[in-house]
PDB file of C-alpha atoms in Angstrom:
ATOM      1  CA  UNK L   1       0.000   0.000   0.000  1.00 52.00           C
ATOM      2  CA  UNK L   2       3.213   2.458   0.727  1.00 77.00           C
ATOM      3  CA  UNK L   3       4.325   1.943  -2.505  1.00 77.00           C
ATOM      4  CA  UNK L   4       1.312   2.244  -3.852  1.00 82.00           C
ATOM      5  CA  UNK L   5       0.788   5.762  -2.504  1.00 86.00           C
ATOM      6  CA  UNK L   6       4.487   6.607  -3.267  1.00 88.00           C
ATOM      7  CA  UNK L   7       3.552   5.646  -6.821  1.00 89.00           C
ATOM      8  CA  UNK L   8       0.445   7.630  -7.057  1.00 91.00           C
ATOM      9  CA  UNK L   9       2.117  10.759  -5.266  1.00 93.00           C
ATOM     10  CA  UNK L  10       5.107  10.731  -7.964  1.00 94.00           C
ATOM     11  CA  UNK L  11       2.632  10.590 -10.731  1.00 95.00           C
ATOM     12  CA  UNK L  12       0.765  13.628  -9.275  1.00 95.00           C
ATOM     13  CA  UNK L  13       4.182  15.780  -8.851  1.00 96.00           C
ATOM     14  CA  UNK L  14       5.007  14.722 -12.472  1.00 96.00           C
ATOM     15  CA  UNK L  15       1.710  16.112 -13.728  1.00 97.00           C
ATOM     16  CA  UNK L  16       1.865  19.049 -11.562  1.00 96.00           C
ATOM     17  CA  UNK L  17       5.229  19.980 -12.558  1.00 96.00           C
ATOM     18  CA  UNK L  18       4.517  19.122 -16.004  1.00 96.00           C
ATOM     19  CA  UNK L  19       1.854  21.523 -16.030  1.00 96.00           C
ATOM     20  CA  UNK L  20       3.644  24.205 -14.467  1.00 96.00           C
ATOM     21  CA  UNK L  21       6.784  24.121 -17.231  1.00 95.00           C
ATOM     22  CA  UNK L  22       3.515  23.865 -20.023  1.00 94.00           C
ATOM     23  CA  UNK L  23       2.338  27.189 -18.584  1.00 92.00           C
ATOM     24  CA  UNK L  24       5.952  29.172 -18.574  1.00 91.00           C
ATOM     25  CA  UNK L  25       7.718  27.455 -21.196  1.00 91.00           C
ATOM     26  CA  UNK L  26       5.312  26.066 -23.330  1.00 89.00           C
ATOM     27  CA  UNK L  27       4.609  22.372 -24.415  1.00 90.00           C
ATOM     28  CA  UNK L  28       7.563  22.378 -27.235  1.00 89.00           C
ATOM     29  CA  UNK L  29      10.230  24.097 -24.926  1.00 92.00           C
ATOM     30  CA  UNK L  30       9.938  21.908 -21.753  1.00 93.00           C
ATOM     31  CA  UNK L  31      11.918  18.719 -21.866  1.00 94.00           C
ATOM     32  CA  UNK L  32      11.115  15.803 -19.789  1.00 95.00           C
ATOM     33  CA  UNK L  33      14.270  15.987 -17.948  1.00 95.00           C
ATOM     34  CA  UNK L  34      13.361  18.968 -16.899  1.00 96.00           C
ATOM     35  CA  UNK L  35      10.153  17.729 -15.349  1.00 96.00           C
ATOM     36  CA  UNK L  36      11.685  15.402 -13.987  1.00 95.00           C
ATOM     37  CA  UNK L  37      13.865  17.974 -12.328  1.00 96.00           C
ATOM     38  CA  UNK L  38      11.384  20.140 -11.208  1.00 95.00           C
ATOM     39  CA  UNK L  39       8.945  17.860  -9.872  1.00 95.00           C
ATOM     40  CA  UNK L  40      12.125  16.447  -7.866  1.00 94.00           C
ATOM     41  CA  UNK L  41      12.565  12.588  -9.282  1.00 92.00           C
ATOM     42  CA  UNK L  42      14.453  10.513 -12.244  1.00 92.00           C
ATOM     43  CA  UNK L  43      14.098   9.975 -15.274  1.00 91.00           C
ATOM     44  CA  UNK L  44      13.551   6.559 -15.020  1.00 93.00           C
ATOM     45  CA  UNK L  45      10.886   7.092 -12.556  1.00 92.00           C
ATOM     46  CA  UNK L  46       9.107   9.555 -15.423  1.00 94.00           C
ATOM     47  CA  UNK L  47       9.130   6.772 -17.575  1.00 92.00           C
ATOM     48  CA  UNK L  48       7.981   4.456 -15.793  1.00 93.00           C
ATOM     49  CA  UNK L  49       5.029   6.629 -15.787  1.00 95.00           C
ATOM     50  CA  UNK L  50       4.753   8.020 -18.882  1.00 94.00           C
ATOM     51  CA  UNK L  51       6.313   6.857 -22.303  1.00 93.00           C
ATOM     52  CA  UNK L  52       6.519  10.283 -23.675  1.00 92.00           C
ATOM     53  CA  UNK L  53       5.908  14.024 -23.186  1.00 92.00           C
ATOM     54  CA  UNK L  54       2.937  13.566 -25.517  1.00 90.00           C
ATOM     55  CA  UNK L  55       1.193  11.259 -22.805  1.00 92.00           C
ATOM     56  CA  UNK L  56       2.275  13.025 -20.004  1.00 94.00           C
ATOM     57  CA  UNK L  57       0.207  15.983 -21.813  1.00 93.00           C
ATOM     58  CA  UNK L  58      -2.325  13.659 -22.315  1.00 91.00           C
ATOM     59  CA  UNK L  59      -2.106  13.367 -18.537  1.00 94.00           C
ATOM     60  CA  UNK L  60      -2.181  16.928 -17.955  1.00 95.00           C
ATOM     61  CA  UNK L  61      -5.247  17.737 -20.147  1.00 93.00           C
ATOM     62  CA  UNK L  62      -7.528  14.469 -18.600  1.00 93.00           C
ATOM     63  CA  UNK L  63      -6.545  15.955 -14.784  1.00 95.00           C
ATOM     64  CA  UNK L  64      -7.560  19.485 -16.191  1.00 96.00           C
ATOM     65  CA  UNK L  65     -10.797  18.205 -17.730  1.00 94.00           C
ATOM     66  CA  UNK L  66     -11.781  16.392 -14.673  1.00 95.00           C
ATOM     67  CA  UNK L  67     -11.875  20.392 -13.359  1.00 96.00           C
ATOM     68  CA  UNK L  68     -13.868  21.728 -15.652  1.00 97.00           C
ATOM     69  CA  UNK L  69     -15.932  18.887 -14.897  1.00 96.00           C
ATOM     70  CA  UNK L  70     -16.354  19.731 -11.148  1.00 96.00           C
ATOM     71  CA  UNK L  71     -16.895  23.292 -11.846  1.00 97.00           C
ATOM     72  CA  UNK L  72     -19.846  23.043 -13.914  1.00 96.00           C
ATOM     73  CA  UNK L  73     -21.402  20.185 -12.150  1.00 95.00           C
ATOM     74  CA  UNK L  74     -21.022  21.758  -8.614  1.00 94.00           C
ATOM     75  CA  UNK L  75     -22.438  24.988 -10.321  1.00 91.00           C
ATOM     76  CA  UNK L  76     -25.658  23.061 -11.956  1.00 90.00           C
ATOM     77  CA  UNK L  77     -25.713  21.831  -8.113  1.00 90.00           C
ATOM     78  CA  UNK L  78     -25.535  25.224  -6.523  1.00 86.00           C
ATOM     79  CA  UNK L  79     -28.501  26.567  -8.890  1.00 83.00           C
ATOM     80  CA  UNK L  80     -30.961  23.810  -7.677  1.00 84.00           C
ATOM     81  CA  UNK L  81     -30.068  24.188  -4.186  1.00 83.00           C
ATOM     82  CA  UNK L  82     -31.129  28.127  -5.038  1.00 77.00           C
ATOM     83  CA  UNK L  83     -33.896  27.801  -6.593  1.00 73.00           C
ATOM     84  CA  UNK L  84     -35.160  25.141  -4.144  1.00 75.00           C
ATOM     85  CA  UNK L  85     -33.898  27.354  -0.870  1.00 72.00           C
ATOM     86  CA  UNK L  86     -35.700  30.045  -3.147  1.00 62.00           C
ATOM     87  CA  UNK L  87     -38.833  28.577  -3.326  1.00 53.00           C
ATOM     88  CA  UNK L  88     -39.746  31.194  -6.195  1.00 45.00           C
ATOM     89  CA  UNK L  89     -39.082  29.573  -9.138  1.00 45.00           C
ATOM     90  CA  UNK L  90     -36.093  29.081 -11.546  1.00 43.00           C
ATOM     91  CA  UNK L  91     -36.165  33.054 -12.351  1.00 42.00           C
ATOM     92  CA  UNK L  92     -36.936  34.278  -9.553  1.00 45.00           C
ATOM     93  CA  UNK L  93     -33.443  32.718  -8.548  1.00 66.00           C
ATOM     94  CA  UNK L  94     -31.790  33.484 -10.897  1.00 81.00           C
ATOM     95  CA  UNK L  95     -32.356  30.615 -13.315  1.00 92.00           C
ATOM     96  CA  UNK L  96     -30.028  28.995 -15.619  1.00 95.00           C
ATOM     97  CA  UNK L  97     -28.370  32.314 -16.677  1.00 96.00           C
ATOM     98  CA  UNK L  98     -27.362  33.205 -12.190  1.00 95.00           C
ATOM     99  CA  UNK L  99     -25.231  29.443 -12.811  1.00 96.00           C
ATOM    100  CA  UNK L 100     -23.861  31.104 -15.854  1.00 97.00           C
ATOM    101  CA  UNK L 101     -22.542  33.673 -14.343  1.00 97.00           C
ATOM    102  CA  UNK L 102     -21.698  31.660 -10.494  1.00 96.00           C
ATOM    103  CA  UNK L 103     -19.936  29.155 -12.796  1.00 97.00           C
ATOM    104  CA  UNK L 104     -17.441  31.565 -15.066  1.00 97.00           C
ATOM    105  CA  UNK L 105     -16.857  33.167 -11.467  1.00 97.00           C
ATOM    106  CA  UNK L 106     -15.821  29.591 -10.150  1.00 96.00           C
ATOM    107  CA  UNK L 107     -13.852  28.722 -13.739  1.00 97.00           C
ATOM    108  CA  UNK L 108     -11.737  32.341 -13.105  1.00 97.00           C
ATOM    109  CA  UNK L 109     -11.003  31.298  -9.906  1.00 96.00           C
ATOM    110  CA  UNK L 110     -10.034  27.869 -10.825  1.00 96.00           C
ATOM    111  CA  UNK L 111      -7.592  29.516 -13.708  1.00 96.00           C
ATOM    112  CA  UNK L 112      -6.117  31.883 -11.219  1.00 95.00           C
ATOM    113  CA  UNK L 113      -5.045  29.340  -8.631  1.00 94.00           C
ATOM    114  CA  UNK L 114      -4.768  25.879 -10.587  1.00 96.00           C
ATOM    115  CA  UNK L 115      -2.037  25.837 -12.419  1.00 96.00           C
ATOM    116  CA  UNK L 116      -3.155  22.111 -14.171  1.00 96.00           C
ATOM    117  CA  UNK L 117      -6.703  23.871 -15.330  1.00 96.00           C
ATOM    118  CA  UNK L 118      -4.745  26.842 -16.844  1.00 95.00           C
ATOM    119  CA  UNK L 119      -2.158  24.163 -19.169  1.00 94.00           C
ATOM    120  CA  UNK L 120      -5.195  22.514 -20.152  1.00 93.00           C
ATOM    121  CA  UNK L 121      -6.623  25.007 -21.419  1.00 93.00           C
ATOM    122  CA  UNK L 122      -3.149  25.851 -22.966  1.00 90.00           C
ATOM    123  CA  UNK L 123      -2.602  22.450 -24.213  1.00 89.00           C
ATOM    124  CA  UNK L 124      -5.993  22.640 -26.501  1.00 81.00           C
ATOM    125  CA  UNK L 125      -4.844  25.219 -28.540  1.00 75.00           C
ATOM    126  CA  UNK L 126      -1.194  23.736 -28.672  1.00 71.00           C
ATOM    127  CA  UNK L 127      -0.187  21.283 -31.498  1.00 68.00           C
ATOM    128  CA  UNK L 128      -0.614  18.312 -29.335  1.00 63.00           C
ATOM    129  CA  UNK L 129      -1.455  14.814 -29.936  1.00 61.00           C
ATOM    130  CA  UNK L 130      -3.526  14.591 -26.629  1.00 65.00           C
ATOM    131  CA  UNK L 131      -6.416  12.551 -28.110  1.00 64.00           C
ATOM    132  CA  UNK L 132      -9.289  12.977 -30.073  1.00 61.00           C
ATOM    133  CA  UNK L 133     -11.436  15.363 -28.971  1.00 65.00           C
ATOM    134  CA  UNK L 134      -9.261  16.859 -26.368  1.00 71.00           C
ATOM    135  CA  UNK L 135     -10.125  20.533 -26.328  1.00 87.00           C
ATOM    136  CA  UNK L 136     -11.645  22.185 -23.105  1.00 92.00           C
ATOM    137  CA  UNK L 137     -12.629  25.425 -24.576  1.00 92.00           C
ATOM    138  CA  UNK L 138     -14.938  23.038 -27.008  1.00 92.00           C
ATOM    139  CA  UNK L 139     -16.085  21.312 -23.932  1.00 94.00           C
ATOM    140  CA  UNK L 140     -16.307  24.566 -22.412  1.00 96.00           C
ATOM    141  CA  UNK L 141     -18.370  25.960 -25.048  1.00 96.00           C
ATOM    142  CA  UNK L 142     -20.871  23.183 -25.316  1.00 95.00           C
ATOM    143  CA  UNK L 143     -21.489  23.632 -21.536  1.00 97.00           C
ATOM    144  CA  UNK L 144     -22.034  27.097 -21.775  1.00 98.00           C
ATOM    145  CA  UNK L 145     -24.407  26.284 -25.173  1.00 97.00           C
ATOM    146  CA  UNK L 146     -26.406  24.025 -22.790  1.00 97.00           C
ATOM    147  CA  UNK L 147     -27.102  26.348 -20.128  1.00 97.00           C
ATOM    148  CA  UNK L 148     -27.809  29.213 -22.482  1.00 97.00           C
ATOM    149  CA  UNK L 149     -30.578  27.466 -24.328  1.00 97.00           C
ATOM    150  CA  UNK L 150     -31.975  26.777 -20.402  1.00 95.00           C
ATOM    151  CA  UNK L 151     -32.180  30.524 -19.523  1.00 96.00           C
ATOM    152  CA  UNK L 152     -34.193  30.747 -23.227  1.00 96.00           C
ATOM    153  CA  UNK L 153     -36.299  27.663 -22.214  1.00 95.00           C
ATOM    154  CA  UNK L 154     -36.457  29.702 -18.981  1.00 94.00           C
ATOM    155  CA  UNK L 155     -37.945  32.921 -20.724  1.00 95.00           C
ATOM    156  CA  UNK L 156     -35.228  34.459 -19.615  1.00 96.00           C
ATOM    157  CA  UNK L 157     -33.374  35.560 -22.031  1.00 96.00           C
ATOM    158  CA  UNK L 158     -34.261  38.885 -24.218  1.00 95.00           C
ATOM    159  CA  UNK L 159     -36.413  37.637 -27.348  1.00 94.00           C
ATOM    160  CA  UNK L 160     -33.695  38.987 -29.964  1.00 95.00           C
ATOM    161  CA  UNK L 161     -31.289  36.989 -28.370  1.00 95.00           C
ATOM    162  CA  UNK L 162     -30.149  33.938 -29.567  1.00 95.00           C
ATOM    163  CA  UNK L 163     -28.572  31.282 -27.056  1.00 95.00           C
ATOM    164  CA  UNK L 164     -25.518  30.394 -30.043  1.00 95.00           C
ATOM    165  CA  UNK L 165     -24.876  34.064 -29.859  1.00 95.00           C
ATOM    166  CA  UNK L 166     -24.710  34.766 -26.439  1.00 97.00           C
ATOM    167  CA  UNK L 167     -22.632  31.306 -25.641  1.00 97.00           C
ATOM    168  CA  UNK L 168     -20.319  32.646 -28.012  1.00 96.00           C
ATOM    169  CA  UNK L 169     -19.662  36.049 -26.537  1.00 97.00           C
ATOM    170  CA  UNK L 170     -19.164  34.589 -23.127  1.00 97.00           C
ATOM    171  CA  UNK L 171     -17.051  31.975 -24.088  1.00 97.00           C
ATOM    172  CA  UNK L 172     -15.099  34.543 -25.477  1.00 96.00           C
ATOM    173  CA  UNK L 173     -14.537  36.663 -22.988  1.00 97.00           C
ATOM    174  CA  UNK L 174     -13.775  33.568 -20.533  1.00 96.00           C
ATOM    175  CA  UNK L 175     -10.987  32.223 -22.624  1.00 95.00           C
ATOM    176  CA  UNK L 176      -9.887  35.445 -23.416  1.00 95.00           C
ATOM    177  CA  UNK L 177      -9.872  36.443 -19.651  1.00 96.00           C
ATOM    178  CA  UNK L 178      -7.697  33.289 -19.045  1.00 93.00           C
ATOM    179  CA  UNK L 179      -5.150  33.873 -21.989  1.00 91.00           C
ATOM    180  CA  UNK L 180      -4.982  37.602 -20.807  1.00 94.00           C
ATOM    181  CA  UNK L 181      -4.550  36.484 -16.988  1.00 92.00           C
ATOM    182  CA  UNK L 182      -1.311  34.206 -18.072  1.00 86.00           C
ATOM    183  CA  UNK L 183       0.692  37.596 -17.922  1.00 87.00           C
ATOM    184  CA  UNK L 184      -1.368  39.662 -15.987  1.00 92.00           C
ATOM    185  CA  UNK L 185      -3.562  38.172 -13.423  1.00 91.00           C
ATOM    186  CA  UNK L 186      -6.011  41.315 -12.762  1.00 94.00           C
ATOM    187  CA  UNK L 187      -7.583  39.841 -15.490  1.00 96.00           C
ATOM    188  CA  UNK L 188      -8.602  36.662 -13.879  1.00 95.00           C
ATOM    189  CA  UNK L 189     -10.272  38.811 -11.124  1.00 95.00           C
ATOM    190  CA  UNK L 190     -13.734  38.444  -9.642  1.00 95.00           C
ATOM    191  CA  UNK L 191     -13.869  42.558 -10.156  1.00 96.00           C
ATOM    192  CA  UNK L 192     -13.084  42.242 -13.825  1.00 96.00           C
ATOM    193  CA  UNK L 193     -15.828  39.467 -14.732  1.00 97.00           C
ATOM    194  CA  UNK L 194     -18.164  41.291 -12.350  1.00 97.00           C
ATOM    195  CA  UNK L 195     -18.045  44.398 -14.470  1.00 97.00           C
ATOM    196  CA  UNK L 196     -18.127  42.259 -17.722  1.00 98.00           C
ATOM    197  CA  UNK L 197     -21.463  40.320 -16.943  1.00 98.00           C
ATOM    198  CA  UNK L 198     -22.919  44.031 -15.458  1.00 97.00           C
ATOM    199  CA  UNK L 199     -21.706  45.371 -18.967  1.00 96.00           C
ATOM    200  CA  UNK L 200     -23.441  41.625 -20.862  1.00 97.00           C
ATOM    201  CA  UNK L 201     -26.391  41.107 -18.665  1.00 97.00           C
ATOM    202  CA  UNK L 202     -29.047  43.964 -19.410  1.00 96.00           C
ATOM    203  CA  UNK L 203     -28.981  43.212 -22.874  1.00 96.00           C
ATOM    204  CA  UNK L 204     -29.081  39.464 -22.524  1.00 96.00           C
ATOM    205  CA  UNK L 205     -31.923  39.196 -20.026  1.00 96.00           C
ATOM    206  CA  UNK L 206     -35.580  40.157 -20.203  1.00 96.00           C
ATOM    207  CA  UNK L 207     -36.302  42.646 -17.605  1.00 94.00           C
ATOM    208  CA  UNK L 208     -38.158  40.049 -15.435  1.00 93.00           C
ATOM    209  CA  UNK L 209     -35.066  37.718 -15.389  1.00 94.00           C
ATOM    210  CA  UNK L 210     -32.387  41.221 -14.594  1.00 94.00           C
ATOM    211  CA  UNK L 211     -34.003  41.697 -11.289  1.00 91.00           C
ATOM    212  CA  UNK L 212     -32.800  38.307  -9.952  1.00 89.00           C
ATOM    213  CA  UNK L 213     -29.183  38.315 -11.285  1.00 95.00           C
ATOM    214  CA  UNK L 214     -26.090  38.804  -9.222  1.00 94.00           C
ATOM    215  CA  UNK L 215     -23.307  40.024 -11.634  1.00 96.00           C
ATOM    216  CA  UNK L 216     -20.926  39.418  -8.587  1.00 95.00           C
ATOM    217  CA  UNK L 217     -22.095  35.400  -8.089  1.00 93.00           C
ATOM    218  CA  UNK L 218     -23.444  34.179  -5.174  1.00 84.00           C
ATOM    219  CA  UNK L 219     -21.345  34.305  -2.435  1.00 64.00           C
ATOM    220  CA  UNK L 220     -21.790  30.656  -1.045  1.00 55.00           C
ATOM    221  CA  UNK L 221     -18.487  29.137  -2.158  1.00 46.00           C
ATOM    222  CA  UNK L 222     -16.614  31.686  -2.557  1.00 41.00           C
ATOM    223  CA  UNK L 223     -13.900  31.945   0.137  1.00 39.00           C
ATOM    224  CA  UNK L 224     -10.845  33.190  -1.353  1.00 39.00           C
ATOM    225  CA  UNK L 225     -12.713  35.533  -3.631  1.00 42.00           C
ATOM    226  CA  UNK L 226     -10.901  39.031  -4.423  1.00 43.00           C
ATOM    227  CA  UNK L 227     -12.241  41.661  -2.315  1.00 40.00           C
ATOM    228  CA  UNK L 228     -15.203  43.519  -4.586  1.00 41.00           C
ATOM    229  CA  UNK L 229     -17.746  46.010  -2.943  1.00 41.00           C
ATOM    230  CA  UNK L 230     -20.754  44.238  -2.183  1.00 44.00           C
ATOM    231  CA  UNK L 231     -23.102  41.885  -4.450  1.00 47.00           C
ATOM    232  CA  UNK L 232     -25.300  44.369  -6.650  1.00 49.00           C
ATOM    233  CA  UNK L 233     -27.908  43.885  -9.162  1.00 54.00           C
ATOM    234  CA  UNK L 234     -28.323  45.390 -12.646  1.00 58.00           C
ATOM    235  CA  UNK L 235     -30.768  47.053 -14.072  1.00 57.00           C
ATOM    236  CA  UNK L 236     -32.540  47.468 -17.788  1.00 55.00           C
ATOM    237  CA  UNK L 237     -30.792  49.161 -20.311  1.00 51.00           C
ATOM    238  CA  UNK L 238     -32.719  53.005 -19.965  1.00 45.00           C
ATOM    239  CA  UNK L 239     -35.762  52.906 -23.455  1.00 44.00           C
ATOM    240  CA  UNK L 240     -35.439  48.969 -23.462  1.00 40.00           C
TER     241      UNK L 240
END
């Protein structure tokens, strides 16, 4: 069982180390030896683990999806706690488009401080052979897609606005948050997406739907968060 765990703890250094060098140095710089280096075994020990740098990305990417993964499921989870607690309905809680918004907060925070979400997100628009279907700003995308055509299902969203459309100006300004944040991390901030979605939201929403969203998120689950004056709401657009 000890050298079980020694086995699985070396693996987890590798990929952490791995990802780290991915995010400075890029994928075609960093040399295994290297990693090896930095995540403080041999080389033998790296190979014993993974055959190449190519599956070690591979490794890199699956530990980064299983991220994403958690972020969007625990936000789909914090919505119908809300609108359960809420006992008003899915608009009166904010809906599908309040889990939008609580979700990019939790995917800025996740790029700020997890250096193996941030290189997989690198790593799908790097030249590697990861595997089919590898890309987490596609899975990204189809998430965001999904919960979109919810809020329309919802009513909530404005009637000239299309779901497609909206999904892809938010996953643009997600990804682009996260490329920007690489070399500057005030970009990755909770103020900065705040001010975005209070800048998006009155002329996504219908009126009825604007009077339950928090640009700011929620606040359960968000120890750590920057410090932001205090939740507001947004308001129509003045002659909407």
């Amino acid at each position: 069982m000890a050298q079980q765990e020694r086995a699985v703890r070396t693996r987890n250094a590798l990929i952490e180390s791995a990802a780290e060098l991915f995010c400075k140095d890029g994928f075609d710089v960093v040399s295994l030896s290297t990693i090896s280096a930095r995540a403080g075994v041999s080389n033998g020990a790296l190979h014993f683990h993974f055959a190449s740098k190519a599956a070690l990305a591979a490794a890199v990417w699956e530990a980064a999806a299983q991220r994403l993964r958690r972020i969007t499921v625990e936000g789909r989870a914090r919505g119908e706690a809300a609108a359960t607690a809420g006992g008003a309905g899915a608009i009166g809680s904010g809906g599908s488009l309040q889990v939008l918004v609580d979700t990019t907060h939790a995917l800025l925070r996740g790029l700020r401080h997890d250096v193996i979400l941030r290189a997989g997100f690198d790593l799908s628009e790097s030249p590697v052979p990861v595997a089919a279907g590898a890309d987490l700003r596609r899975r990204w995308q189809i998430w965001v897609e999904g919960v979109l055509a919810e809020a329309a299902r919802e009513g909530a969203l404005a009637r000239d606005v299309s779901p497609q459309d909206a999904a892809h100006a938010v996953v643009a300004a997600t990804v682009g948050f996260g490329a920007l944040g690489s070399r500057n991390a005030q970009w990755l901030s909770q103020s900065m997406l705040t001010r975005f979605w209070a800048l998006l939201l009155p002329r996504l929403a219908t009126e009825a739907a604007l009077k339950g969203l928090v640009p700011s998120g929620r606040r359960e689950g968000t120890a750590g968060a920057d410090t932001v004056p205090p939740p507001f709401r947004v308001t129509a657009r003045s002659g909407a």
